[in-house]
mmCIF file of C-alpha atoms in Angstrom:
data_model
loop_
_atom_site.group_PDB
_atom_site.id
_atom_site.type_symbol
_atom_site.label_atom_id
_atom_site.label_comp_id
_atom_site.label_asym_id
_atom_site.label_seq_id
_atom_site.Cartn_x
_atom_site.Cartn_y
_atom_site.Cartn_z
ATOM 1 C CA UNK N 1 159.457 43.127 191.819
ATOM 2 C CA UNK N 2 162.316 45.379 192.893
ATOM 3 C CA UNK N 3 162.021 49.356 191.745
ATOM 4 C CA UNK N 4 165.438 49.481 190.415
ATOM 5 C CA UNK N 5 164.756 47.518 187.149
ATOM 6 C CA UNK N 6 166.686 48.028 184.372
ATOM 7 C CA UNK N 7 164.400 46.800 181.737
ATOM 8 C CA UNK N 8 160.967 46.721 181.187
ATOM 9 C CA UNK N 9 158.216 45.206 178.957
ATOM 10 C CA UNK N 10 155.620 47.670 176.939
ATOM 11 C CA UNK N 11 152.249 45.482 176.008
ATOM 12 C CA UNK N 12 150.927 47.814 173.099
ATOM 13 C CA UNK N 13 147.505 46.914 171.892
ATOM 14 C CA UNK N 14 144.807 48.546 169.138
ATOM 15 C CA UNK N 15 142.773 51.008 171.861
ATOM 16 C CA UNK N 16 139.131 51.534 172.813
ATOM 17 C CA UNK N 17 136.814 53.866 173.400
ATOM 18 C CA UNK N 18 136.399 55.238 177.190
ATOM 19 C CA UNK N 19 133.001 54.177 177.482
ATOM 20 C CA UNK N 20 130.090 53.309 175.053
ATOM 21 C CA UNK N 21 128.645 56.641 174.868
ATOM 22 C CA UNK N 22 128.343 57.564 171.026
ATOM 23 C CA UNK N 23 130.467 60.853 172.303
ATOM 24 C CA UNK N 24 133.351 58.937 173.142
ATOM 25 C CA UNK N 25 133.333 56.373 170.203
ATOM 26 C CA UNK N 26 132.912 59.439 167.879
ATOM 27 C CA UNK N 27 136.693 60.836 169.528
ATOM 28 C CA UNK N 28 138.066 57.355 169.216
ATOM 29 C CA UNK N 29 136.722 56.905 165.419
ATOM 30 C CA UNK N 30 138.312 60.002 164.940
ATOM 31 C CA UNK N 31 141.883 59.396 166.775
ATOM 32 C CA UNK N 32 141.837 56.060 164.808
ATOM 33 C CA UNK N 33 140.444 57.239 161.145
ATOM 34 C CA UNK N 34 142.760 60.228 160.792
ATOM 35 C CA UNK N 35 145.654 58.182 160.923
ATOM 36 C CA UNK N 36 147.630 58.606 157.844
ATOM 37 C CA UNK N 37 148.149 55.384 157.967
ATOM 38 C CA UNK N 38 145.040 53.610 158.433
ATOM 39 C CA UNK N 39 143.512 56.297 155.455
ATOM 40 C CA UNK N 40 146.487 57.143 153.342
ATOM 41 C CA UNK N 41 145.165 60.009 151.625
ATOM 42 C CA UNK N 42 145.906 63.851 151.687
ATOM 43 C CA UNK N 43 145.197 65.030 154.949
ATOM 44 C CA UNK N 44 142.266 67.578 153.693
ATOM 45 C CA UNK N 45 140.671 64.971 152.494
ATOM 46 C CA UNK N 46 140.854 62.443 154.706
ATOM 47 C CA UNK N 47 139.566 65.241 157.113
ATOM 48 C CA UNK N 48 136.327 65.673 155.322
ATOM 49 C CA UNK N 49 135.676 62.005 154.493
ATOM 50 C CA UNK N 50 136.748 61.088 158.294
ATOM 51 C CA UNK N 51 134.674 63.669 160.444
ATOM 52 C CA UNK N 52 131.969 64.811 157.811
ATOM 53 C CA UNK N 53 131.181 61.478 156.628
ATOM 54 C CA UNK N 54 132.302 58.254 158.001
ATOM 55 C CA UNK N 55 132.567 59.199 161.455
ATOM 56 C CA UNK N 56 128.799 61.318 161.822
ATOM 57 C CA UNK N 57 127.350 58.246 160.067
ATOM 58 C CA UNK N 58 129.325 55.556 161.865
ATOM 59 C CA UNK N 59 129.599 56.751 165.835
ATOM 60 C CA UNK N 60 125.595 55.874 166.475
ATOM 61 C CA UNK N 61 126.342 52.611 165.339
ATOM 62 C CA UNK N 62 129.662 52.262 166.396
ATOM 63 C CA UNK N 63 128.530 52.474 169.967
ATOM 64 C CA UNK N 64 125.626 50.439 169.795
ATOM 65 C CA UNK N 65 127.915 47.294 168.961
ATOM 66 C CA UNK N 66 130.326 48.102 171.877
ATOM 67 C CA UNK N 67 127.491 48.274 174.232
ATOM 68 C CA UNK N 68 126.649 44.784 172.710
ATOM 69 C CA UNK N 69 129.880 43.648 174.296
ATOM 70 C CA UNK N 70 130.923 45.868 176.795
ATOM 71 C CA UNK N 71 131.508 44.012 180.081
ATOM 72 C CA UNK N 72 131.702 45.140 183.699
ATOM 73 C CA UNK N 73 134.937 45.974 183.612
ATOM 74 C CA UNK N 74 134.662 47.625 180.558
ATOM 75 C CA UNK N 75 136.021 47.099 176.868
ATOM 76 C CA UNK N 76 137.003 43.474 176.400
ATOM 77 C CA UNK N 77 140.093 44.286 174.076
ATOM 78 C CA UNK N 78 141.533 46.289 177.654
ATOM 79 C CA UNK N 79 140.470 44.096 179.774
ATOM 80 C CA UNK N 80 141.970 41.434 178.148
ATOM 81 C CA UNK N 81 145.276 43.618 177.661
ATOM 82 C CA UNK N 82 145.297 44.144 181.448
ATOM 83 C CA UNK N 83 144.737 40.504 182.172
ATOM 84 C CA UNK N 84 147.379 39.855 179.999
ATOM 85 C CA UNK N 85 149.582 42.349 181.694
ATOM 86 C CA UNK N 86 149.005 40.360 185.378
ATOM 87 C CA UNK N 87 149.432 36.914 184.071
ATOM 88 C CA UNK N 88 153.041 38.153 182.557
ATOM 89 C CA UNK N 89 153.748 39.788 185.809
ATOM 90 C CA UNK N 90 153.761 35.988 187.585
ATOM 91 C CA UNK N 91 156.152 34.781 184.818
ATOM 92 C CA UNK N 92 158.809 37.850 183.926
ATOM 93 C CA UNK N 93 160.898 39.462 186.257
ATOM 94 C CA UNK N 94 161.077 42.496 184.060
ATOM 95 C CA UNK N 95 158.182 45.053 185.161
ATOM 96 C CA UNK N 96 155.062 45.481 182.431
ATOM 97 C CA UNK N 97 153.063 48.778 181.251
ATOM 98 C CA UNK N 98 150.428 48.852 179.204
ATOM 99 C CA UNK N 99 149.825 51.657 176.020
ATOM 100 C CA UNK N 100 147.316 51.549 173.247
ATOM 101 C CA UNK N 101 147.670 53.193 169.348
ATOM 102 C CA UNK N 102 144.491 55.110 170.096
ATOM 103 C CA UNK N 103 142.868 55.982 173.474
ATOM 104 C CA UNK N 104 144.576 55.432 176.737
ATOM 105 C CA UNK N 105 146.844 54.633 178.041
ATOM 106 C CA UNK N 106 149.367 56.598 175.432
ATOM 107 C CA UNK N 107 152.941 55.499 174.851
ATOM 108 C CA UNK N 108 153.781 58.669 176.937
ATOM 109 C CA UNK N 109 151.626 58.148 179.459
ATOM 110 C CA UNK N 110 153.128 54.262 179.382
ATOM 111 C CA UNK N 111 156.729 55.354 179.724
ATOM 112 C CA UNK N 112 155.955 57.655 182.747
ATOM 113 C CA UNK N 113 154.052 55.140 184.527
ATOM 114 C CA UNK N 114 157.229 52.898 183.975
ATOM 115 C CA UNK N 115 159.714 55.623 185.045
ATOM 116 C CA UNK N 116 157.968 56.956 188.103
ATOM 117 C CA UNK N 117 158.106 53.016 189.241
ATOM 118 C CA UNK N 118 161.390 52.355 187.852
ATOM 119 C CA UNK N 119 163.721 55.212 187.640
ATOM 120 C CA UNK N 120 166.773 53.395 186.566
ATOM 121 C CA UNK N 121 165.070 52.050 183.596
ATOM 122 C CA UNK N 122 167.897 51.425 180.557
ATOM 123 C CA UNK N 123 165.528 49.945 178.499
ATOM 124 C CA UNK N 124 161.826 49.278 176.951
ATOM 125 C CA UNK N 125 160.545 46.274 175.463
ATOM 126 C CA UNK N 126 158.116 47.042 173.037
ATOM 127 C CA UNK N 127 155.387 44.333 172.118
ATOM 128 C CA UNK N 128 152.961 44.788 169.566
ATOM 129 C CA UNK N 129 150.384 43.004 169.616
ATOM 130 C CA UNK N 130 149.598 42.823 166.085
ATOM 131 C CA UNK N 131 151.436 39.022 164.671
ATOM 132 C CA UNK N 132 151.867 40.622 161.262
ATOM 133 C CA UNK N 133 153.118 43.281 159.674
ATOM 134 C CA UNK N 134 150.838 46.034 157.920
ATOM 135 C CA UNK N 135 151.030 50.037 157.851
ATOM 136 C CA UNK N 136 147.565 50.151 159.623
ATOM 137 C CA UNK N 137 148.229 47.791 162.862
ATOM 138 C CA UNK N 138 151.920 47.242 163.735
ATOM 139 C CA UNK N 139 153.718 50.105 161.950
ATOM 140 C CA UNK N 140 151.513 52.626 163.232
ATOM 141 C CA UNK N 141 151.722 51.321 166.330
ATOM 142 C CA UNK N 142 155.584 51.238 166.211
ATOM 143 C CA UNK N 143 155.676 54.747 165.024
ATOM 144 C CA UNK N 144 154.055 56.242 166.963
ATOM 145 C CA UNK N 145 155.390 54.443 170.658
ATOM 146 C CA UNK N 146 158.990 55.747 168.979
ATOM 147 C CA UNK N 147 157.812 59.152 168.113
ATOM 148 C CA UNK N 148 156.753 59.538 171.599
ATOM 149 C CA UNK N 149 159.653 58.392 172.624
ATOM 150 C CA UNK N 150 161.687 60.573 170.562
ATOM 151 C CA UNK N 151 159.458 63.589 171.455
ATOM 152 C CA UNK N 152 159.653 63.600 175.040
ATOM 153 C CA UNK N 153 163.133 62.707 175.146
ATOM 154 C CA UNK N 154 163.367 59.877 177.315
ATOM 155 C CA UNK N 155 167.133 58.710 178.355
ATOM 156 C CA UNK N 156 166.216 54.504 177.868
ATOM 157 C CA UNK N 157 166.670 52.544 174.956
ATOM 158 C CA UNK N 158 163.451 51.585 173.241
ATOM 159 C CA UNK N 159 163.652 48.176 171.384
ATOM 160 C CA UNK N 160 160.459 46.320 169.384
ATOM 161 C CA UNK N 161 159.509 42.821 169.154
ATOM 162 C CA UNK N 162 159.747 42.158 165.342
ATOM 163 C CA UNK N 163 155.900 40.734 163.422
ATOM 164 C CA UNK N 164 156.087 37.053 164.830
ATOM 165 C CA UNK N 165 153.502 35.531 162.336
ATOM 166 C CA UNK N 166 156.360 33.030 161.895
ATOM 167 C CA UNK N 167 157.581 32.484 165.196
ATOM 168 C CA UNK N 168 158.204 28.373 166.010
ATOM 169 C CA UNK N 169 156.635 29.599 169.785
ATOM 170 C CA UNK N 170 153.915 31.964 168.304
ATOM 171 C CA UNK N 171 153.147 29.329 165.949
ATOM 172 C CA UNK N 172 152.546 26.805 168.811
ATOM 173 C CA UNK N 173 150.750 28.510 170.878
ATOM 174 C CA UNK N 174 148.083 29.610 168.221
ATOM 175 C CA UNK N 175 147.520 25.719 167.424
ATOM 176 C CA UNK N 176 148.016 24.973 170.905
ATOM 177 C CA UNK N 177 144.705 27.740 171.544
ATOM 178 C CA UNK N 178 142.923 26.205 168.560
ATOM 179 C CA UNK N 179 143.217 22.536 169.225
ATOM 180 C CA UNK N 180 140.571 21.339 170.876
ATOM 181 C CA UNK N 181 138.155 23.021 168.639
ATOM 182 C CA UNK N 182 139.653 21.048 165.902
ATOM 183 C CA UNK N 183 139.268 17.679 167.636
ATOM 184 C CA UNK N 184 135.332 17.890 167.611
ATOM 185 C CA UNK N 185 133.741 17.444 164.288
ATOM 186 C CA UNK N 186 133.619 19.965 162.106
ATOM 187 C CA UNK N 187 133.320 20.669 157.906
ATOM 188 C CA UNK N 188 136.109 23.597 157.887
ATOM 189 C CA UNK N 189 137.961 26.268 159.733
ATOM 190 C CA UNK N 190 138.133 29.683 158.507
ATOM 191 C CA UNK N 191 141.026 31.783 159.415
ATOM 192 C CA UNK N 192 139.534 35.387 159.248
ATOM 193 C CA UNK N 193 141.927 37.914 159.093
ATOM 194 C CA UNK N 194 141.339 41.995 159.710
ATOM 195 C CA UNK N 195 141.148 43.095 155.910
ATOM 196 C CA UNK N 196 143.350 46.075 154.246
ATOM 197 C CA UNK N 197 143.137 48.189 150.896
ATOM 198 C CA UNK N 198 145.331 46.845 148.097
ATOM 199 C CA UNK N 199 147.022 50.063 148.082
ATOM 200 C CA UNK N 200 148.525 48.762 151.508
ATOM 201 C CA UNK N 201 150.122 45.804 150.296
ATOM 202 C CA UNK N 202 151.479 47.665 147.316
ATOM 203 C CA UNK N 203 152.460 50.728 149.305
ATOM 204 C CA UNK N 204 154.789 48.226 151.449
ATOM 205 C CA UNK N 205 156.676 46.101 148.905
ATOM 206 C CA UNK N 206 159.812 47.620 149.410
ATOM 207 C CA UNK N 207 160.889 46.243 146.257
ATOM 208 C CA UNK N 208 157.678 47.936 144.510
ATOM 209 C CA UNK N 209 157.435 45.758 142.146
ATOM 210 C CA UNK N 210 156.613 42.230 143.958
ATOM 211 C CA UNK N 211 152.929 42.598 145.765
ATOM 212 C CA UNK N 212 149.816 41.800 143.693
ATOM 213 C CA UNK N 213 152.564 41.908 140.548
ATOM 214 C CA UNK N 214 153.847 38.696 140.213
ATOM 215 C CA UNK N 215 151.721 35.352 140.216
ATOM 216 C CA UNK N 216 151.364 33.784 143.509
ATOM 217 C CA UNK N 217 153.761 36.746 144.750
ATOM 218 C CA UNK N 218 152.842 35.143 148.270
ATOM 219 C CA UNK N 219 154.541 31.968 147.277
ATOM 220 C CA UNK N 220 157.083 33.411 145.182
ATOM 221 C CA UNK N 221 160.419 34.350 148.124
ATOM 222 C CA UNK N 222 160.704 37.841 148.006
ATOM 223 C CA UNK N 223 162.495 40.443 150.190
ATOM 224 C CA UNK N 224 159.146 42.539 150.194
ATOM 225 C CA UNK N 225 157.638 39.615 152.636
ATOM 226 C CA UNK N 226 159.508 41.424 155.464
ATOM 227 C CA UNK N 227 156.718 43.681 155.500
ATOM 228 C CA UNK N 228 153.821 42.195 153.195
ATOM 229 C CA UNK N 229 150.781 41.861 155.295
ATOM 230 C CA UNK N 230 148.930 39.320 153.017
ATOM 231 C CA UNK N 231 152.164 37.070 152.675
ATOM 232 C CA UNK N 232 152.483 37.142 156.561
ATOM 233 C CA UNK N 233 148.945 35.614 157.273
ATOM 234 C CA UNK N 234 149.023 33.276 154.066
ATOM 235 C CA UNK N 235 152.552 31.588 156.117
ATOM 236 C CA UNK N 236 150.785 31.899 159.549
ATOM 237 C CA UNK N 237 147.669 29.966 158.340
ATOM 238 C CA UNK N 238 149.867 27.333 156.545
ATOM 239 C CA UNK N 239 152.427 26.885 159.268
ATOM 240 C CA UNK N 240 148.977 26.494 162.037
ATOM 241 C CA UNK N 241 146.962 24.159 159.583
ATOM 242 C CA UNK N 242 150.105 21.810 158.995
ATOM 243 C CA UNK N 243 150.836 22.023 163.138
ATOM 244 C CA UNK N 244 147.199 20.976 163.350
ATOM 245 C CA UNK N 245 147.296 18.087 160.666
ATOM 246 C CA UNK N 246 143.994 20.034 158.971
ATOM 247 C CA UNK N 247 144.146 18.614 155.204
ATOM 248 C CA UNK N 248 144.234 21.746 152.639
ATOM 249 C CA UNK N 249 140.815 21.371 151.825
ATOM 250 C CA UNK N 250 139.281 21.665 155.577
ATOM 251 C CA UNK N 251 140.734 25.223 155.759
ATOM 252 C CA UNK N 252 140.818 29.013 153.609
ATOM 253 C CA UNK N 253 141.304 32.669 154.865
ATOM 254 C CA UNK N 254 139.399 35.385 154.300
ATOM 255 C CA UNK N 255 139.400 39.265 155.193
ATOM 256 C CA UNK N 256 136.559 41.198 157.156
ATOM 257 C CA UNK N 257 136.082 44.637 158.396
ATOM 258 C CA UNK N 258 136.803 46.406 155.015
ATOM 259 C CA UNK N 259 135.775 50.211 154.417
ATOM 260 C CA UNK N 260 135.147 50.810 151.051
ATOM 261 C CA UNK N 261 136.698 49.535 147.815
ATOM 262 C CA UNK N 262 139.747 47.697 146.453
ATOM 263 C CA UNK N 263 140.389 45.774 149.643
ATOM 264 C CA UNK N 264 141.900 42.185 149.555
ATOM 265 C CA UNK N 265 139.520 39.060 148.971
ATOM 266 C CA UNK N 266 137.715 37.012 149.266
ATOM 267 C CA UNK N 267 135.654 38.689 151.891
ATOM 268 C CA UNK N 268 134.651 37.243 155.435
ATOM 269 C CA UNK N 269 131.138 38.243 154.747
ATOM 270 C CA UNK N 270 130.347 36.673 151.442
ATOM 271 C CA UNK N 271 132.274 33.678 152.730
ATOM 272 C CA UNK N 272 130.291 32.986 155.143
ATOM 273 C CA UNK N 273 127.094 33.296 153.426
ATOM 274 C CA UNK N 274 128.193 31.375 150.313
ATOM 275 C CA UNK N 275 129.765 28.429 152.484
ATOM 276 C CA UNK N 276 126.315 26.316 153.585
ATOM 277 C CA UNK N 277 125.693 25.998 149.991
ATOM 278 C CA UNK N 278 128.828 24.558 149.177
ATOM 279 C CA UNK N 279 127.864 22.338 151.638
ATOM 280 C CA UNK N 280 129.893 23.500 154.712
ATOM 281 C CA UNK N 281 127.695 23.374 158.044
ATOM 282 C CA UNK N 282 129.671 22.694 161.125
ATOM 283 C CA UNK N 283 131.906 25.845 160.416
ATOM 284 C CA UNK N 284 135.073 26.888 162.516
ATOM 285 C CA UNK N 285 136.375 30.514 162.597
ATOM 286 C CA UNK N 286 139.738 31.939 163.711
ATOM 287 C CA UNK N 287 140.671 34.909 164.106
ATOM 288 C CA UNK N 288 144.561 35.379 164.148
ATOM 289 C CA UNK N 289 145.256 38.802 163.305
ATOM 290 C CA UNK N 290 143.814 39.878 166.692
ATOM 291 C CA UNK N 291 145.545 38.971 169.712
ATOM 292 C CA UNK N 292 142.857 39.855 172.025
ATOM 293 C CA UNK N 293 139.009 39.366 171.540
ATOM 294 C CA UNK N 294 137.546 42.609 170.605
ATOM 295 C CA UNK N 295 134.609 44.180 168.937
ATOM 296 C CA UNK N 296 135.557 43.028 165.164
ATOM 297 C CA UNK N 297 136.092 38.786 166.707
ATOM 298 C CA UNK N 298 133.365 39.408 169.330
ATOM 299 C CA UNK N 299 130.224 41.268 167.092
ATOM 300 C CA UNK N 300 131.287 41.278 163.687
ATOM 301 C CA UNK N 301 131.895 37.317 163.800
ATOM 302 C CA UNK N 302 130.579 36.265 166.722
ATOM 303 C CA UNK N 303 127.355 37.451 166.844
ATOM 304 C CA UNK N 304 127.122 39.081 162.770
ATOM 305 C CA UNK N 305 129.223 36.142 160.653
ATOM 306 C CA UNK N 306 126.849 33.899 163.015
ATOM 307 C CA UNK N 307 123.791 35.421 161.998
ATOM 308 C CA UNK N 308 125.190 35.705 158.587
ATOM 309 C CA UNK N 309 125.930 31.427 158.416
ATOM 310 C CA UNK N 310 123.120 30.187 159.932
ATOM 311 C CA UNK N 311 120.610 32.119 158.174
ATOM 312 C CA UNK N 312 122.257 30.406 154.792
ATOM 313 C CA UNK N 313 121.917 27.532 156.255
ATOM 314 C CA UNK N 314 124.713 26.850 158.262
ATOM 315 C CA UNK N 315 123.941 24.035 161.324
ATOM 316 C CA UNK N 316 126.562 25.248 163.863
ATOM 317 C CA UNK N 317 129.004 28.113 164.272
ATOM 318 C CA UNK N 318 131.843 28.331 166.580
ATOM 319 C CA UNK N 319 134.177 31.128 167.143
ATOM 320 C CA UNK N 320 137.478 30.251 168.225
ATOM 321 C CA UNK N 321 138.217 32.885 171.191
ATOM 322 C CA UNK N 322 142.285 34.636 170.175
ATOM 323 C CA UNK N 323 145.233 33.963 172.269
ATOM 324 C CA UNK N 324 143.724 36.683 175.485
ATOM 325 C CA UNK N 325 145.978 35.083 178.325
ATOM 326 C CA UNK N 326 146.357 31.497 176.751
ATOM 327 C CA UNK N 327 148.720 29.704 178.872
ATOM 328 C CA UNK N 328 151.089 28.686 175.782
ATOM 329 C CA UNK N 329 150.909 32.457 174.781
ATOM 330 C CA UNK N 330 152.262 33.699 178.216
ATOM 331 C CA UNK N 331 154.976 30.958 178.150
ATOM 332 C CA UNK N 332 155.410 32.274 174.334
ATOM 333 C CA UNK N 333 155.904 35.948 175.478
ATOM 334 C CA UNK N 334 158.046 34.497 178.598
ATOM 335 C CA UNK N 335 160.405 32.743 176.224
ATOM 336 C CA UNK N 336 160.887 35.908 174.305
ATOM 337 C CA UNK N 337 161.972 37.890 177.224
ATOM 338 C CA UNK N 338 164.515 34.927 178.173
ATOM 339 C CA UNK N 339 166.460 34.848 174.811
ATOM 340 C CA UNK N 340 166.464 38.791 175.140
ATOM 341 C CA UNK N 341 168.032 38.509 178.730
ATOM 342 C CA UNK N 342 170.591 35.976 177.409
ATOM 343 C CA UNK N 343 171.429 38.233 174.641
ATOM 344 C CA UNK N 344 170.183 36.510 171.741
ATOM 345 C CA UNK N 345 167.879 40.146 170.671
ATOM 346 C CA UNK N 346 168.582 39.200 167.376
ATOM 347 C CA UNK N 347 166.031 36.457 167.275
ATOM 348 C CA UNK N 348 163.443 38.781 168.768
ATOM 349 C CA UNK N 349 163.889 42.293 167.993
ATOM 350 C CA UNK N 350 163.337 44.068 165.058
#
């Protein structure tokens, strides 16, 4: 890979704690809880809910589930990130850093990494890794790799990789991952996806009067899908099950890891304990609002939902593992950074 690249391709992922000590997952609860985004309300408040409630209560816990997953390496959602990163590196000319919205590697600490390699950089690549668009996972993530970018004043160009939940390539490599899951018997799939407070979906309509106001408003074409999380994963479920040939009836979505009130249903949870008695036994879960396995795929469904189904009388329970370093999803992200070389950004960049 020659040192005097001009572009370069930013993998940005969720984050982790350092280790599983409850010391460090108590400083990463708090990074990622304070967000404005992730808690939208006034900062005081947040402040006192965040680190004199949530965070004192949750951090004990917290770490005992990452230990419950925590590999040699470390955190699965990094090590995944940096497997990612070297199975790119085979495929893409352009060189490939790594950030993360909370922990490290920061944005900053990203684009210096780059830079020291790569002096002559003109350009960034940003990737989120987050398929859809909502204020708590991609925009956040967005924001903040531009403020850095903004702060520090760096001379290259940063560009982002627009929310791909519709993607022909994306699309076909999420099938292509799920597949042979779907060729051994089953009952139903259910596509779990990463839950959000109504307020969200509302808060992002930029029309402001479209999201959880109008019947169906998922089904109903609107300019506020551009950055409606709920109609994103409704069209990425559809667009997988009809890739798949999965009759409407095999397959729903749900939403897990909610915090409190007013969040979007149904839930993951109650799903999965109601679903044996509506005579649903051989049960399939996805997980495509994660692109890498992590604690909320690898506990809270893999080891929690499981618990959950089986004890409700469930007979079997298989987690589909997320896109990690797929082939079809390297040969996605390749494809991407080929129609950007030839100049067709428009396709790809937001």
């Amino acid at each position: 890979m020659a040192t005097n690249a001009k572009r370069a391709l930013l993998l940005m992922n969720l984050g982790s704690p350092d280790s599983t000590e409850v010391k460090d997952v108590r400083k990463y609860l708090n990074e990622f809880l304070m967000d404005g985004r992730v808690i939208d309300i006034p900062y005081i408040v947040r402040a006192l809910l965040v680190r004199g409630i949530i965070v004192p209560f949750r951090a004990p816990k917290s770490a005992e589930a990452y230990r419950s997953i925590w590999t040699d390496e470390g955190s699965p959602l990094i090590v995944l990130t940096k497997q990612l990163k070297e199975a790119l590196q085979h495929d893409i000319e352009e060189p490939i850093g790594i950030a993360m919205r909370y922990g490290t590697p920061s944005p900053k600490e990203a684009y210096d990494a780059l830079l020291k390699e790569h002096p002559g950089l003109e350009e960034v690549v940003l990737l989120p890794l987050y398929p859809h668009y909502a204020m708590s996972s991609y925009e956040t993530a967005v924001e903040y790799a531009k403020e850095q970018h903004k702060q520090y004043g760096y001379s290259f160009k940063l560009s982002v990789i627009k929310p791909f939940y519709d993607d022909d390539t994306y699309i076909n490599a999420l099938a292509e991952s799920i597949k042979p899951y779907t060729e051994q018997a089953y009952d139903h799939i259910l596509f779990s996806y990463h839950g959000v407070p109504q307020r969200h979906i509302r808060k992002s309509d930029i029309t402001g009067c479209h999201c959880l106001k109008v019947e169906n408003c998922c089904e109903v074409a609107s300019p506020a899908h551009k950055e409606c999380y709920r109609h994103q994963l409704v069209v990425t479920t559809k667009l997988v099950a009809e890739k798949l040939g999965i009759p409407k009836e095999k397959y729903s979505l749900s939403f897990q890891s909610r915090l409190g009130s007013g969040w979007l249903q149904p839930f993951t949870d109650k799903r999965l304990e109601a679903m044996p008695g509506e005579g649903v036994k051989k049960l399939l879960v996805a997980c495509p609002a994660f692109i890498s396995d992590c604690l909320e795929t690898i506990e809270e469904i893999g080891e929690e939902g499981k618990e959950t189904f089986l004890h409700a009388g469930g007979e079997s329970f298989t987690l589909i593992p997320c896109l990690n370093v797929h082939p079809a999803w390297t040969a996605t992200i390749k494809q991407w950074m080929e129609e950007i070389r030839s100049g067709k950004e428009e396709m790809i960049l937001a």
